[in-house]
CSV table of C-alpha atoms in Angstrom, one decimal:
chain,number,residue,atom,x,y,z
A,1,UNK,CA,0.0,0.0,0.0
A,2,UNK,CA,1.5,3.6,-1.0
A,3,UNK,CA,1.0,6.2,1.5
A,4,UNK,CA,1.0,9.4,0.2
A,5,UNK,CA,2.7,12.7,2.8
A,6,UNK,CA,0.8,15.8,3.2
A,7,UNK,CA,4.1,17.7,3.0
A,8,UNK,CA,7.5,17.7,1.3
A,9,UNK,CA,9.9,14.4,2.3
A,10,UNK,CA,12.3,15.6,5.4
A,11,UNK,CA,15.4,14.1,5.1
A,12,UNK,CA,18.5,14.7,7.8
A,13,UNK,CA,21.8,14.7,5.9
A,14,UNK,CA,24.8,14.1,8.3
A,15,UNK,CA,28.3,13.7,8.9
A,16,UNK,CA,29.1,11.8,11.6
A,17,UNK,CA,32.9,11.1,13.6
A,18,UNK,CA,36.0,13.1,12.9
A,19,UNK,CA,35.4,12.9,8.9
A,20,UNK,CA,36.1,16.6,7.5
A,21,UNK,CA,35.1,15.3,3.9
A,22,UNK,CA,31.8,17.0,3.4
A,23,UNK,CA,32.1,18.1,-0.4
A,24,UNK,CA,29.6,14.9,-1.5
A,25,UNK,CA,27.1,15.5,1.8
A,26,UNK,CA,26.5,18.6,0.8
A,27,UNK,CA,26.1,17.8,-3.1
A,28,UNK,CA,23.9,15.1,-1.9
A,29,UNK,CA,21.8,18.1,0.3
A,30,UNK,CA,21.6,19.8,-2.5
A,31,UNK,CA,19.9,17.0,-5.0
A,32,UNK,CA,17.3,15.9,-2.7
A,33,UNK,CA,16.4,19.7,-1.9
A,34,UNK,CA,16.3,20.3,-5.7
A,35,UNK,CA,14.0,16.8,-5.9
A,36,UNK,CA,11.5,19.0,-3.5
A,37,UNK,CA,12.5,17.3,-0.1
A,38,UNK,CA,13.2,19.1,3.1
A,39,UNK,CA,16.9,18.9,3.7
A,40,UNK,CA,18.5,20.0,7.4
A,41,UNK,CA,22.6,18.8,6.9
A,42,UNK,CA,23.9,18.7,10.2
A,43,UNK,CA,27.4,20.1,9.4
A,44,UNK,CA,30.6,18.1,10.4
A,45,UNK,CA,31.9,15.9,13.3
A,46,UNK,CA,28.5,15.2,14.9
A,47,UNK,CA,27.9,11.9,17.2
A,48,UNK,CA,25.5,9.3,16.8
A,49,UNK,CA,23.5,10.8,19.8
A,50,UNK,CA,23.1,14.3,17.8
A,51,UNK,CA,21.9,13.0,14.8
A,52,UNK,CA,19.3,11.0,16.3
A,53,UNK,CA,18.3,13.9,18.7
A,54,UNK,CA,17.8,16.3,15.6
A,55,UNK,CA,16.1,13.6,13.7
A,56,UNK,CA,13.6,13.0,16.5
A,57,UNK,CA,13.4,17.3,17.1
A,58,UNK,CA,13.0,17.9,13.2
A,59,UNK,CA,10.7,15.2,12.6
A,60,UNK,CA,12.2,13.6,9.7
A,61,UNK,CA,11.6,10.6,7.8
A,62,UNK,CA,14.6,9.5,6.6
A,63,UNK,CA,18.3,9.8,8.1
A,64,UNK,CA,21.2,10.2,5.4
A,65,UNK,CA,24.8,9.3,6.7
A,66,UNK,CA,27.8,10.3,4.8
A,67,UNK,CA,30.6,8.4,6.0
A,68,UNK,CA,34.4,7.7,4.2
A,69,UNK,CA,36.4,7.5,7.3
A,70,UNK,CA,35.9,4.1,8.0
A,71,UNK,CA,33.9,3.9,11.2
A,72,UNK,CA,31.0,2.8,10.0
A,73,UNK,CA,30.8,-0.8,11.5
A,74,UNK,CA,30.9,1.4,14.6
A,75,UNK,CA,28.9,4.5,13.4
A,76,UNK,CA,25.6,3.2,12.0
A,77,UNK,CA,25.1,-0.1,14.9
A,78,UNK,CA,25.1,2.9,17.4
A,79,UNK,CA,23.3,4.9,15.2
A,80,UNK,CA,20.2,2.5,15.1
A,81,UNK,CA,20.8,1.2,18.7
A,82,UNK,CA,19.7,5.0,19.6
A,83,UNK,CA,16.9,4.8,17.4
A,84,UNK,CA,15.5,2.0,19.0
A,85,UNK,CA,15.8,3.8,22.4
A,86,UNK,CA,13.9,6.8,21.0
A,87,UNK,CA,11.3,4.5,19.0
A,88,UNK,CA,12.4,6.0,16.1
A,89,UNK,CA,11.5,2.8,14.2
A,90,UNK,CA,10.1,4.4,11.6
A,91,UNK,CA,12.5,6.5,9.7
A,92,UNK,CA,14.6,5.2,7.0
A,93,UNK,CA,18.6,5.0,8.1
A,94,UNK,CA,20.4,5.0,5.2
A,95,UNK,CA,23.5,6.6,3.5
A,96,UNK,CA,26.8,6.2,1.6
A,97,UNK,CA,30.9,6.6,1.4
A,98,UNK,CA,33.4,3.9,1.5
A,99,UNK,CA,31.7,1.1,2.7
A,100,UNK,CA,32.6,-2.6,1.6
A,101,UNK,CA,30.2,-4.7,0.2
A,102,UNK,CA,30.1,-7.6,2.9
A,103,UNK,CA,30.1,-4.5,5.4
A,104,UNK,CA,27.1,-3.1,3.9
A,105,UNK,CA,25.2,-6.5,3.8
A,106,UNK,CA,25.8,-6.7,7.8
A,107,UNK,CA,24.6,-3.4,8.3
A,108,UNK,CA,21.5,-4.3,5.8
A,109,UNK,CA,21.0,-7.1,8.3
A,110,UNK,CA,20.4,-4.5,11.5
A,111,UNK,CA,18.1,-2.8,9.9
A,112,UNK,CA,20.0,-0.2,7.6
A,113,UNK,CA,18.4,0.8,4.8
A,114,UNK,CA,19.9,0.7,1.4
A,115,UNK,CA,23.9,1.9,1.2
A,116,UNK,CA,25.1,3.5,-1.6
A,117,UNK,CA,28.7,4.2,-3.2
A,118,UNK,CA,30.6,6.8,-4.7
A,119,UNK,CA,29.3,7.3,-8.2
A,120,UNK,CA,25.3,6.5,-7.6
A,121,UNK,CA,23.4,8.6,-9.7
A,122,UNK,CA,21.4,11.5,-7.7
A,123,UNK,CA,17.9,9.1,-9.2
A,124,UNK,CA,18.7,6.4,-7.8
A,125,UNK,CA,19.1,7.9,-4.1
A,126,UNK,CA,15.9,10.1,-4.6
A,127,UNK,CA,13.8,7.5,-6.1
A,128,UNK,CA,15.1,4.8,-2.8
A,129,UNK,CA,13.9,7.9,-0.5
A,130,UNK,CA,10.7,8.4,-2.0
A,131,UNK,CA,9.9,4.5,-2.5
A,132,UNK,CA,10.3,3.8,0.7
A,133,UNK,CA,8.8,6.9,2.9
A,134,UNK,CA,5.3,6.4,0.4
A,135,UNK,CA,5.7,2.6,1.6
A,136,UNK,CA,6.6,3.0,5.4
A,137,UNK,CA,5.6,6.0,6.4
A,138,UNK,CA,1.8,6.7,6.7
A,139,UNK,CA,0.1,10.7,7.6
């Protein structure tokens, strides 16, 4: 069943650890703002806690992480562990970088939404954000 939202998509794009690299974030910002979502970028070096915490205060549906440092075996688990907490079980977690194959398949596995590598077209990400808010997210 598709749900359809009353307003634009909200999506929180965010750089998360000590990763100063925010050049594709913000491109990313951009996109989905120019494919009519609501975009709030948390600028750099924010922790799992404050992304959550703005997600849950800017009522979003869907969580974008940019991450090419490497922590994210360690940055997404604690991202939806915090989610849980909040009951934020509801909003799409997904996002992008450097992330191996086989990592992204475990992080599929705890309930990461799709991950996507340098080089995915802008569609691809948009369509995968608006897919899955009209199917999970119901106003």
């Amino acid at each position: 069943m598709s749900n359809t939202l009353n307003r634009p998509i909200r999506v929180l794009v965010a750089k998360v650890g000590l990763d100063g690299h925010d050049r594709g974030a913000k491109i990313i910002a951009t996109s989905l703002r120019d494919a009519g979502m609501e975009v709030i970028y948390t600028g750099l070096r924010q922790t799992p806690e404050m992304v959550v915490n703005t997600a849950l205060q800017e009522d979003v549906d869907a969580i974008g992480v940019s991450i090419l440092s490497g922590a994210h075996m360690t940055v997404f688990p604690k991202i939806v562990e915090i989610m849980k907490q909040k009951g934020l079980t509801d909003i799409l977690l997904t996002g992008g970088g450097i992330i191996p194959e086989s990592d992204m398949d475990k992080l599929k596995a705890m309930g990461v939404g799709e991950l996507f590598a340098p080089g995915t077209t802008m569609e691809t990400i948009t369509s995968y954000i608006k897919n899955w808010v009209a199917e999970n997210r119901n106003f």
